[in-house]
Coordinates of C-alpha atoms in Angstrom, one line a residue:
M1 CA -18.8 12.3 -6.9
R2 CA -21.4 14.8 -7.4
E3 CA -25.1 15.1 -6.7
A4 CA -27.4 16.9 -9.0
F5 CA -28.1 20.1 -7.1
S6 CA -24.9 21.0 -5.2
R7 CA -21.2 20.3 -5.2
P8 CA -20.0 17.4 -3.1
S9 CA -18.3 17.6 0.3
L10 CA -16.0 14.8 -0.7
Y11 CA -13.7 14.0 -1.1
R12 CA 3.0 2.1 -1.7
A13 CA 28.1 -9.1 2.9
R14 CA 27.9 -12.7 3.3
N15 CA 27.1 -14.0 6.8
R16 CA 27.5 -17.3 8.7
F17 CA 24.5 -19.4 9.3
A18 CA 25.2 -19.4 13.0
V19 CA 23.1 -16.3 13.4
V20 CA 20.2 -17.6 11.4
A21 CA 18.3 -18.9 14.4
S22 CA 17.9 -15.3 15.7
T23 CA 16.5 -14.1 12.4
L24 CA 12.8 -13.5 12.0
A25 CA 11.3 -16.2 9.7
L26 CA 10.2 -13.9 6.9
I27 CA 8.8 -15.2 3.6
V28 CA 10.3 -14.1 0.4
G29 CA 9.4 -14.7 -3.2
A30 CA 11.3 -16.3 -6.1
F31 CA 11.0 -15.0 -9.6
T32 CA 8.0 -16.7 -11.2
V33 CA 5.5 -13.9 -11.9
V34 CA 2.0 -14.6 -13.0
H35 CA 0.0 -12.3 -15.3
A36 CA 3.2 -10.3 -15.9
E37 CA 2.6 -6.8 -17.4
A38 CA 4.3 -3.5 -17.1
A39 CA 3.6 -1.8 -13.8
T40 CA 1.6 1.0 -15.2
T41 CA -0.9 2.9 -13.2
I42 CA -4.3 2.7 -14.8
T43 CA -6.5 5.8 -14.2
G44 CA -9.9 7.1 -15.2
V45 CA -12.3 9.9 -14.6
D46 CA -15.9 10.2 -13.3
V47 CA -18.0 13.0 -14.6
S48 CA -21.4 14.7 -14.1
R49 CA -23.0 17.9 -15.2
W50 CA -20.5 19.9 -13.1
D51 CA -17.8 18.9 -15.6
H52 CA -19.6 20.7 -18.4
S53 CA -18.8 24.3 -17.4
A54 CA -20.5 27.1 -19.4
T55 CA -18.2 29.1 -21.6
T56 CA -18.8 31.9 -24.1
A57 CA -18.8 29.4 -26.9
Y58 CA -21.0 27.0 -25.0
P59 CA -23.2 29.0 -22.6
K60 CA -25.3 25.9 -21.8
G61 CA -22.3 23.7 -21.0
T62 CA -19.1 22.7 -22.7
P63 CA -18.9 19.2 -24.2
I64 CA -16.2 16.9 -23.0
D65 CA -13.7 16.0 -25.7
W66 CA -13.5 12.3 -25.0
V67 CA -10.8 11.7 -27.7
K68 CA -8.6 14.1 -25.8
V69 CA -9.4 12.4 -22.6
K70 CA -8.3 9.0 -24.0
A71 CA -5.2 10.6 -25.5
A72 CA -4.4 12.1 -22.1
G73 CA -3.9 8.5 -20.8
R74 CA -7.1 7.8 -19.1
S75 CA -8.4 4.2 -19.5
F76 CA -11.9 4.4 -18.2
A77 CA -14.8 6.9 -17.7
I78 CA -17.7 6.6 -15.3
V79 CA -20.6 8.9 -16.0
K80 CA -23.4 10.0 -13.6
A81 CA -26.7 8.6 -14.9
S82 CA -29.3 9.3 -12.2
E83 CA -30.3 10.4 -8.8
D84 CA -33.3 9.4 -6.7
T85 CA -36.2 8.7 -9.1
N86 CA -36.6 12.1 -10.6
Y87 CA -33.2 13.2 -12.0
R88 CA -31.4 12.0 -15.1
S89 CA -28.2 13.7 -16.1
P90 CA -28.8 15.7 -19.3
Y91 CA -25.2 14.8 -20.4
F92 CA -25.4 11.1 -19.6
V93 CA -26.3 9.5 -22.9
S94 CA -23.8 11.7 -25.0
D95 CA -21.0 11.3 -22.5
Y96 CA -21.4 7.6 -22.1
Q97 CA -21.6 6.9 -25.8
Q98 CA -18.9 9.3 -26.8
A99 CA -16.5 7.9 -24.2
R100 CA -17.1 4.4 -25.5
A101 CA -16.5 5.6 -29.1
A102 CA -13.2 7.1 -28.0
G103 CA -12.1 3.7 -26.8
L104 CA -12.5 4.1 -23.0
V105 CA -14.0 1.4 -20.7
V106 CA -17.3 3.0 -19.7
G107 CA -19.5 2.9 -16.6
S108 CA -22.3 4.7 -14.9
Y109 CA -23.4 5.5 -11.4
H110 CA -26.5 6.4 -9.5
F111 CA -26.3 8.9 -6.7
A112 CA -28.2 7.4 -3.8
R113 CA -31.0 9.1 -2.0
P114 CA -31.8 6.7 0.9
A115 CA -35.3 7.0 2.2
L116 CA -38.2 5.1 3.8
P117 CA -39.9 2.9 3.0
L118 CA -37.1 0.6 2.0
S119 CA -38.9 -0.1 -1.3
T120 CA -37.5 3.3 -2.5
A121 CA -34.2 1.4 -2.9
T122 CA -35.9 -0.9 -5.4
D123 CA -37.5 2.1 -7.2
Q124 CA -34.2 3.9 -7.5
A125 CA -32.4 0.8 -8.8
K126 CA -35.1 0.3 -11.5
Y127 CA -34.9 4.0 -12.4
Y128 CA -31.1 3.9 -12.7
V129 CA -31.0 0.7 -14.8
S130 CA -33.7 2.1 -17.1
T131 CA -31.6 5.3 -17.5
V132 CA -28.5 3.4 -18.4
L133 CA -30.3 1.2 -21.0
Q134 CA -31.1 4.4 -22.9
A135 CA -27.3 4.8 -23.6
G136 CA -26.0 1.2 -23.7
A137 CA -26.1 -2.2 -22.1
F138 CA -24.6 -3.7 -19.0
N139 CA -23.8 -6.9 -20.8
A140 CA -21.5 -5.4 -23.3
R141 CA -17.7 -5.5 -23.5
D142 CA -15.7 -2.8 -21.7
S143 CA -18.7 -1.9 -19.6
F144 CA -18.6 -1.6 -15.8
P145 CA -21.3 -3.2 -13.7
P146 CA -23.9 -1.0 -12.0
I147 CA -22.4 1.4 -9.5
L148 CA -24.1 2.8 -6.4
D149 CA -22.7 6.1 -5.1
L150 CA -23.5 6.1 -1.4
E151 CA -22.5 9.3 0.5
G152 CA -25.6 10.2 2.6
T153 CA -28.0 8.7 5.1
G154 CA -31.2 10.5 4.0
G155 CA -32.0 10.6 7.7
L156 CA -32.2 6.8 8.0
S157 CA -31.0 4.9 11.0
R158 CA -27.9 2.7 10.6
S159 CA -29.8 -0.5 10.4
N160 CA -32.3 1.0 7.8
L161 CA -29.4 2.5 5.8
I162 CA -27.7 -0.9 5.6
A163 CA -30.9 -2.6 4.6
W164 CA -31.7 0.1 2.0
T165 CA -28.2 -0.3 0.5
Q166 CA -28.5 -4.1 0.4
Q167 CA -31.9 -3.8 -1.3
F168 CA -30.5 -1.4 -4.0
L169 CA -27.5 -3.7 -4.7
T170 CA -29.5 -6.9 -4.8
T171 CA -32.1 -5.3 -7.1
S172 CA -29.6 -3.9 -9.5
R173 CA -27.8 -7.3 -9.6
A174 CA -31.1 -9.1 -10.4
L175 CA -31.9 -6.6 -13.1
T176 CA -28.5 -6.7 -14.8
G177 CA -27.0 -10.1 -14.0
R178 CA -23.9 -8.4 -12.7
T179 CA -22.5 -7.7 -9.3
P180 CA -22.6 -4.0 -8.6
I181 CA -19.8 -1.8 -7.4
L182 CA -20.2 0.2 -4.2
Y183 CA -18.7 3.7 -4.1
T184 CA -18.2 5.3 -0.7
Y185 CA -15.7 7.0 1.5
D186 CA -13.7 5.9 4.6
S187 CA -15.5 7.8 7.4
F188 CA -18.9 7.0 6.0
V189 CA -18.2 3.2 6.3
R190 CA -16.4 3.4 9.6
N191 CA -18.7 5.8 11.4
T192 CA -22.0 6.2 9.7
M193 CA -22.4 2.5 8.8
G194 CA -20.6 1.2 11.9
N195 CA -17.8 -0.3 9.9
T196 CA -20.2 -3.1 8.8
K197 CA -18.6 -6.0 6.9
L198 CA -21.9 -6.9 5.1
F199 CA -20.8 -5.5 1.7
T200 CA -17.4 -7.1 1.1
S201 CA -18.9 -9.3 -1.6
Y202 CA -19.2 -6.2 -3.7
P203 CA -16.3 -4.5 -5.4
L204 CA -15.2 -1.3 -3.6
W205 CA -14.7 2.0 -5.3
Y206 CA -12.9 3.8 -2.4
A207 CA -12.9 7.5 -2.1
R208 CA -9.9 8.7 0.0
Y209 CA -8.0 11.8 -1.2
S210 CA -4.4 11.1 -0.5
S211 CA -1.1 10.2 -2.1
I212 CA -0.8 7.3 0.3
V213 CA -2.1 4.1 -1.4
P214 CA -4.7 2.2 0.6
T215 CA -3.8 -1.3 1.9
S216 CA -5.7 -4.1 3.4
A217 CA -4.7 -2.8 6.8
T218 CA -6.2 0.6 6.2
L219 CA -9.4 -0.2 4.3
P220 CA -12.7 0.0 6.2
G221 CA -15.6 -2.5 6.3
G222 CA -13.6 -5.7 6.0
W223 CA -12.5 -5.2 2.4
N224 CA -9.0 -6.7 1.6
Q225 CA -8.6 -4.8 -1.6
W226 CA -10.0 -1.8 -3.4
T227 CA -11.2 -2.2 -7.0
M228 CA -10.9 1.4 -7.8
W229 CA -9.5 4.2 -5.6
Q230 CA -10.6 7.8 -6.1
Y231 CA -7.5 9.6 -4.9
T232 CA -8.3 13.2 -5.9
S233 CA -11.0 15.6 -6.9
T234 CA -8.7 18.3 -8.1
E235 CA -6.7 16.8 -11.1
T236 CA -6.9 18.2 -14.6
T237 CA -7.5 16.0 -17.6
N238 CA -7.1 17.3 -21.2
G239 CA -10.5 17.4 -22.8
I240 CA -12.4 18.3 -19.6
I241 CA -12.6 21.9 -18.4
G242 CA -11.3 22.5 -14.9
K243 CA -10.3 20.1 -12.2
G244 CA -12.1 16.9 -11.3
D245 CA -12.2 13.4 -9.9
V246 CA -9.6 10.9 -11.0
S247 CA -9.4 7.2 -9.8
R248 CA -6.9 4.4 -10.1
W249 CA -7.8 0.9 -11.2
N250 CA -6.3 -1.9 -9.0
G251 CA -4.5 -4.0 -11.5
T252 CA -3.3 -4.2 -15.1
I253 CA -5.0 -3.0 -18.2
S254 CA -5.9 -6.5 -19.2
A255 CA -7.4 -7.1 -15.8
L256 CA -9.5 -4.0 -16.3
H257 CA -10.9 -5.3 -19.6
I258 CA -11.7 -8.7 -18.1
F259 CA -13.5 -7.2 -15.1
A260 CA -15.5 -4.9 -17.4
D261 CA -16.6 -7.6 -19.8
G262 CA -20.3 -7.5 -19.4
R263 CA -20.8 -10.7 -21.3
K264 CA -19.5 -12.6 -18.2
T265 CA -21.4 -12.7 -15.0
G266 CA -18.9 -14.4 -12.7
Y267 CA -17.4 -12.4 -9.9
A268 CA -16.2 -14.3 -6.9
P269 CA -13.0 -15.2 -4.9
P270 CA -10.8 -17.7 -6.8
S271 CA -10.6 -21.4 -6.0
A272 CA -7.5 -22.9 -4.3
P273 CA -4.1 -22.8 -6.1
N274 CA -3.2 -26.1 -7.8
N275 CA -0.4 -28.6 -7.5
P276 CA 1.9 -27.1 -4.8
V277 CA 5.5 -28.5 -4.9
V278 CA 8.1 -27.9 -2.2
T279 CA 11.9 -28.0 -2.9
P280 CA 14.0 -27.8 0.3
G281 CA 17.3 -26.0 0.3
V282 CA 19.8 -24.8 2.9
A283 CA 17.8 -23.2 5.7
S284 CA 15.2 -22.4 3.1
A285 CA 12.5 -24.0 0.9
T286 CA 11.1 -23.0 -2.5
L287 CA 7.4 -23.5 -3.0
N288 CA 5.8 -23.5 -6.5
W289 CA 2.2 -23.9 -7.5
E290 CA -0.1 -23.4 -10.4
L291 CA -3.0 -21.0 -11.0
P292 CA -6.4 -21.8 -9.5
T293 CA -8.8 -23.8 -11.8
D294 CA -11.3 -21.0 -11.3
E295 CA -10.0 -17.4 -11.0
G296 CA -13.5 -16.2 -10.1
G297 CA -14.3 -14.4 -13.3
V298 CA -11.6 -11.8 -12.6
V299 CA -7.8 -12.0 -12.6
V300 CA -5.9 -13.3 -9.6
N301 CA -3.7 -10.4 -8.7
R302 CA -1.8 -11.8 -5.7
Y303 CA -1.4 -14.7 -3.3
R304 CA -1.2 -14.9 0.5
V305 CA 1.3 -17.4 1.9
S306 CA 2.2 -18.4 5.5
I307 CA 4.6 -20.9 6.9
D308 CA 4.0 -22.8 10.2
S309 CA 0.9 -20.6 10.7
G310 CA 3.2 -17.6 11.0
L311 CA 3.1 -14.2 9.4
E312 CA 1.1 -14.1 6.2
T313 CA 2.8 -12.4 3.2
V314 CA 1.4 -11.1 0.0
T315 CA 3.2 -12.1 -3.2
P316 CA 2.4 -11.5 -6.9
S317 CA 4.0 -14.8 -8.1
T318 CA 3.3 -18.5 -8.1
S319 CA 6.6 -19.2 -6.3
F320 CA 8.2 -18.1 -3.1
V321 CA 11.0 -19.0 -0.7
A322 CA 10.6 -19.6 3.0
I323 CA 13.7 -18.7 4.9
A324 CA 15.3 -19.3 8.3
L325 CA 13.8 -22.8 8.5
T326 CA 15.1 -25.4 11.0
P327 CA 15.4 -29.1 10.2
G328 CA 12.1 -31.0 10.7
N329 CA 8.5 -30.8 9.7
H330 CA 6.8 -27.6 8.5
T331 CA 3.4 -26.5 7.2
Y332 CA 2.3 -24.1 4.5
S333 CA -0.9 -22.3 3.4
I334 CA -1.4 -20.7 0.0
S335 CA -4.5 -18.7 -1.0
A336 CA -5.2 -16.9 -4.2
E337 CA -6.8 -13.4 -4.1
N338 CA -8.6 -11.2 -6.6
V339 CA -10.6 -8.0 -6.1
A340 CA -13.6 -10.1 -5.1
G341 CA -11.7 -11.5 -2.1
I342 CA -9.5 -14.3 -0.8
G343 CA -10.1 -17.8 -2.0
Q344 CA -9.8 -21.1 -0.2
A345 CA -6.3 -22.1 0.9
V346 CA -4.3 -25.1 -0.2
T347 CA -2.3 -26.5 2.7
G348 CA 0.3 -29.1 3.2
T349 CA 3.5 -30.2 5.0
F350 CA 7.1 -30.6 4.1
T351 CA 10.3 -31.8 5.8
M352 CA 13.5 -29.9 6.0
P353 CA 16.6 -32.2 6.1
P354 CA 19.6 -31.5 8.3
F355 CA 22.1 -29.1 6.8
D356 CA 25.6 -27.7 7.5
A357 CA 25.3 -25.0 10.2
N358 CA 28.4 -23.3 8.8
A359 CA 26.9 -22.8 5.4
T360 CA 27.0 -19.2 4.1
I361 CA 24.0 -17.3 3.0
T362 CA 24.1 -14.7 0.2
P363 CA 21.9 -11.8 1.2
V364 CA 19.2 -10.7 -1.3
A365 CA 18.6 -7.1 -2.5
L366 CA 15.4 -5.4 -1.4
T367 CA 13.4 -2.6 -2.9
L368 CA 12.3 0.1 -0.5
T369 CA 10.0 2.9 -1.6
S370 CA 8.9 5.9 0.4
V371 CA 5.9 8.0 -0.5
N372 CA 4.4 11.1 1.0
A373 CA 2.3 14.0 -0.2
P374 CA 4.5 16.5 -2.1
T375 CA 3.3 19.4 0.1
G376 CA 2.2 19.8 3.6
S377 CA 1.7 22.2 6.5
A378 CA 3.7 22.7 9.7
L379 CA 0.4 22.8 11.5
T380 CA -0.8 19.3 10.6
S381 CA 0.6 15.8 10.7
N382 CA 2.0 14.5 7.4
V383 CA 2.0 10.9 6.4
V384 CA 4.8 8.8 5.0
Q385 CA 4.2 5.3 3.6
V386 CA 7.0 2.8 3.0
Q387 CA 6.8 -0.4 1.0
L388 CA 9.4 -3.1 1.3
S389 CA 9.8 -6.0 -1.2
R390 CA 12.3 -8.3 -2.7
A391 CA 13.9 -6.6 -5.7
D392 CA 13.8 -9.5 -8.1
T393 CA 10.3 -10.7 -7.5
G394 CA 8.4 -7.8 -6.0
Q395 CA 7.2 -9.9 -3.0
A396 CA 6.3 -8.1 0.1
I397 CA 8.4 -8.4 3.2
N398 CA 6.2 -8.7 6.3
G399 CA 7.3 -7.9 9.8
A400 CA 10.4 -5.9 8.8
T401 CA 11.7 -2.9 10.6
V402 CA 12.1 0.4 8.6
N403 CA 13.7 3.4 10.2
I404 CA 12.5 6.8 9.3
L405 CA 14.5 10.1 9.6
V406 CA 12.8 13.4 8.9
R407 CA 15.4 16.2 8.4
P408 CA 14.1 19.8 7.9
E409 CA 16.1 22.1 5.7
L410 CA 16.8 24.4 8.6
G411 CA 17.9 23.7 12.1
T412 CA 19.3 20.6 13.8
V413 CA 16.1 19.1 15.3
W414 CA 15.3 15.9 13.4
T415 CA 12.5 13.5 13.8
T416 CA 12.8 9.7 13.9
A417 CA 10.3 6.9 13.8
V418 CA 10.3 3.1 13.4
I419 CA 7.8 1.3 11.1
T420 CA 7.0 -2.4 11.0
T421 CA 5.7 -3.6 7.7
D422 CA 2.5 -5.5 7.3
V423 CA 1.2 -8.4 5.1
E424 CA 1.7 -6.2 2.0
G425 CA 5.1 -5.0 3.0
V426 CA 3.7 -1.6 3.8
G427 CA 3.9 0.6 6.8
T428 CA 3.0 4.2 7.6
T429 CA 3.9 6.9 10.2
T430 CA 3.1 10.5 10.7
F431 CA 5.5 13.5 11.3
K432 CA 5.5 17.2 11.5
A433 CA 8.1 19.5 10.0
P434 CA 8.4 23.3 10.4
V435 CA 9.9 23.8 6.9
D436 CA 10.7 21.7 3.9
A437 CA 12.2 18.4 4.8
S438 CA 13.8 15.2 3.4
I439 CA 12.5 11.9 4.5
T440 CA 14.9 9.0 4.6
A441 CA 13.8 5.4 5.0
T442 CA 16.4 2.6 5.8
T443 CA 16.6 -1.0 6.6
Q444 CA 19.6 -2.7 8.1
A445 CA 21.6 -5.5 6.5
G446 CA 21.1 -9.0 7.8
V447 CA 21.7 -12.7 7.1
W448 CA 19.1 -12.8 4.4
Y449 CA 18.8 -9.3 3.0
N450 CA 21.1 -6.4 2.1
A451 CA 20.5 -3.0 3.5
S452 CA 18.0 -0.7 1.6
R453 CA 17.4 3.0 1.5
A454 CA 14.8 5.3 0.0
R455 CA 14.4 9.1 0.1
S456 CA 11.5 11.4 -0.5
Y457 CA 10.9 15.1 0.0
I458 CA 8.1 17.3 1.2
R459 CA 7.5 21.1 0.8
I460 CA 6.0 22.8 3.9
K461 CA 3.9 25.8 4.5
P462 CA 5.3 27.2 7.8
A463 CA 3.0 28.1 10.7
L464 CA 2.2 31.9 10.6
S465 CA 0.0 33.6 13.1
A466 CA -1.5 37.1 13.1
V467 CA -3.5 39.2 15.6
L468 CA -4.5 42.8 15.8
S469 CA -4.0 44.8 18.9
T470 CA -7.6 46.0 18.5
V471 CA -10.2 45.2 15.9
S472 CA -11.9 48.6 16.1
V473 CA -10.3 52.0 16.4
K474 CA -10.9 55.7 15.8
R475 CA -9.2 57.3 12.8
T476 CA -5.4 58.0 13.5
G477 CA -5.5 55.6 16.4
L478 CA -2.6 53.2 17.0
V479 CA -3.0 49.6 15.8
K480 CA -0.4 46.8 15.7
L481 CA -0.4 43.6 13.7
R482 CA 1.6 41.0 15.6
G483 CA 2.4 37.4 15.1
G484 CA 4.9 34.7 14.8
T485 CA 6.4 31.7 12.9
T486 CA 9.2 29.2 13.5
A487 CA 12.4 30.8 14.8
L488 CA 14.2 28.9 12.0
L489 CA 13.1 31.8 9.8
A490 CA 14.8 34.5 11.8
G491 CA 16.1 37.3 9.6
Q492 CA 13.8 36.5 6.8
K493 CA 11.6 39.2 5.3
I494 CA 7.9 39.1 6.1
Y495 CA 5.2 41.3 4.5
R496 CA 2.0 43.0 5.6
Q497 CA -0.8 42.9 3.0
V498 CA -4.2 44.5 2.6
Y499 CA -7.0 43.2 0.5
A500 CA -8.2 45.7 -2.1
G501 CA -9.4 45.6 -5.7
G502 CA -10.1 41.9 -5.5
R503 CA -6.5 40.9 -4.6
W504 CA -3.9 41.0 -1.8
N505 CA -1.5 43.9 -2.1
T506 CA 1.8 44.2 -0.3
V507 CA 2.2 47.5 1.6
A508 CA 5.0 47.0 4.1
S509 CA 7.8 44.7 5.1
S510 CA 9.6 43.7 8.3
T511 CA 12.1 41.2 9.5
I512 CA 11.4 38.1 11.6
S513 CA 13.1 38.3 15.0
P514 CA 15.4 35.7 16.5
S515 CA 12.4 34.3 18.4
G516 CA 10.3 34.1 15.2
R517 CA 8.1 37.1 16.0
Y518 CA 7.2 40.2 13.9
V519 CA 5.2 43.4 14.4
F520 CA 3.7 45.9 12.0
T521 CA 2.0 49.3 12.6
V522 CA -1.2 49.5 10.7
P523 CA -2.1 52.9 9.3
T524 CA -5.5 54.3 10.3
N525 CA -5.7 57.5 8.3
T526 CA -8.9 56.6 6.5
K527 CA -12.2 55.3 7.8
G528 CA -13.6 51.9 6.7
V529 CA -13.2 48.2 7.1
K530 CA -9.7 46.8 6.3
K531 CA -8.7 43.2 5.7
V532 CA -5.1 42.6 6.7
R533 CA -2.8 39.6 6.8
A534 CA 1.0 38.7 7.1
Y535 CA 2.6 36.9 4.3
L536 CA 5.8 34.8 3.8
P537 CA 6.8 34.4 0.2
L538 CA 8.1 31.2 -1.4
T539 CA 11.7 30.4 -0.8
P540 CA 13.9 27.4 -1.5
R541 CA 13.3 26.2 2.0
H542 CA 9.5 26.6 2.4
L543 CA 6.3 27.3 0.5
A544 CA 4.5 30.6 0.5
V545 CA 2.0 31.1 3.3
G546 CA -0.4 33.8 4.3
S547 CA -1.7 34.2 7.8
R548 CA -5.4 34.2 8.7
T549 CA -7.2 37.3 7.6
V550 CA -7.8 39.8 10.4
V551 CA -10.4 42.6 10.0
L552 CA -9.9 46.1 11.3
T553 CA -12.7 48.7 11.5
V554 CA -11.5 52.3 11.4
R555 CA -14.3 54.6 12.7

């Protein structure tokens, strides 16, 4: 998100039952999916005056072609409206109205300027709402509720900042009749606001720039779901000049339209699921239920289920199968969930009859996905996220063990890790790699599930150091540029570059030694200040990388 006067800092074999007793009682889903739609990622943009770059044709700012934005596959657009009580975006009205005309779901945001007295929150909320009413209405179809962009403290203490935010949100809700969205980023909630859980009744627009999808285990501030996730600030969209912010909607396109229907004011966790029925089987039981009477004004997008007060599991369906059950009495708990929160649970008991201990169980296929950023650095930790679900239903598998193998393209040193999945079937781990690497995730076969496997890949910028033997020398003096990289690149060409004419120019080459070292002699025939670096070009086994720039003064 962007403030008015400067650019921002911001930023998924058959086995005997005799071994069932030793199997973890996981919960798996049967195939009865609610609100079924194609699993398409719904994305949108947010824009401000910074997205209207000046060009020769438009020296005062280039218009956004919203028809092209829509054609590019974006589903929503959120436009900056105001900041403080003295700034209205000059492009707000035109962008908001043209985006709507192009068929996008539209929204607006106010860039917060917290200040004392706390009444400034009321003043800013009124200023924001009055600005938006110049372009449209909050109670229209395909219109987001008010949005507060909270990124700074304004010098307020934590308690005053929380109070200021609450006052802005309650005022904008009173003025519009709709529950506002809160936009903020991870460290701001965790650190600046002390990870307060006071705002979980408001939809979260979560800023975290990553390819790793946020989960309930990783969200700050007590939120169980994000409503929107701003995952990048550097993605291009046809119709908008340059790179900019792009966010994902958490749900289907129909759920987006329901959420953005300003004619409805409801926004709350759903009521309890209706009419649960349990059908016992051999060492398992199938539970079915119906939708809640009240979905809370937005679509129920998943359920949370537990058996015998054990591991809770997320499922997108109104049916699931509890496995590895012993004869006797058992309990269940089922809660519906939407982006507003988790609703009241329906609970009950059921009885498992005796069964043949020699009965055979047919294992079920699983879907295992592995996701990581496409590129990374040898100097930093890279994140891999796995998600494990039942292949036929998409239900999460909680408490499962996933083995990770990171295998670099060069060398024989591999990295292993073990991940345990959570309530959403998700788990993460970090790893380092000196060069490009494959990441393999596997689960072992068992009584109830077949083995599963997933692979992903990451391209790496190798580590590359550079240091001058001296930073100042008389003309014709001896200067060396030395440094190193991973010994896996021994024998590869490395280049010395100097910065001149507005670009880096290659002036010499050398070969990386068996220990991963290199050395260049730097000419000192002419006086002046020279910017120098080492450079490794792109190869099939690693990305291109330049060392840090070192500066030499020749006197």
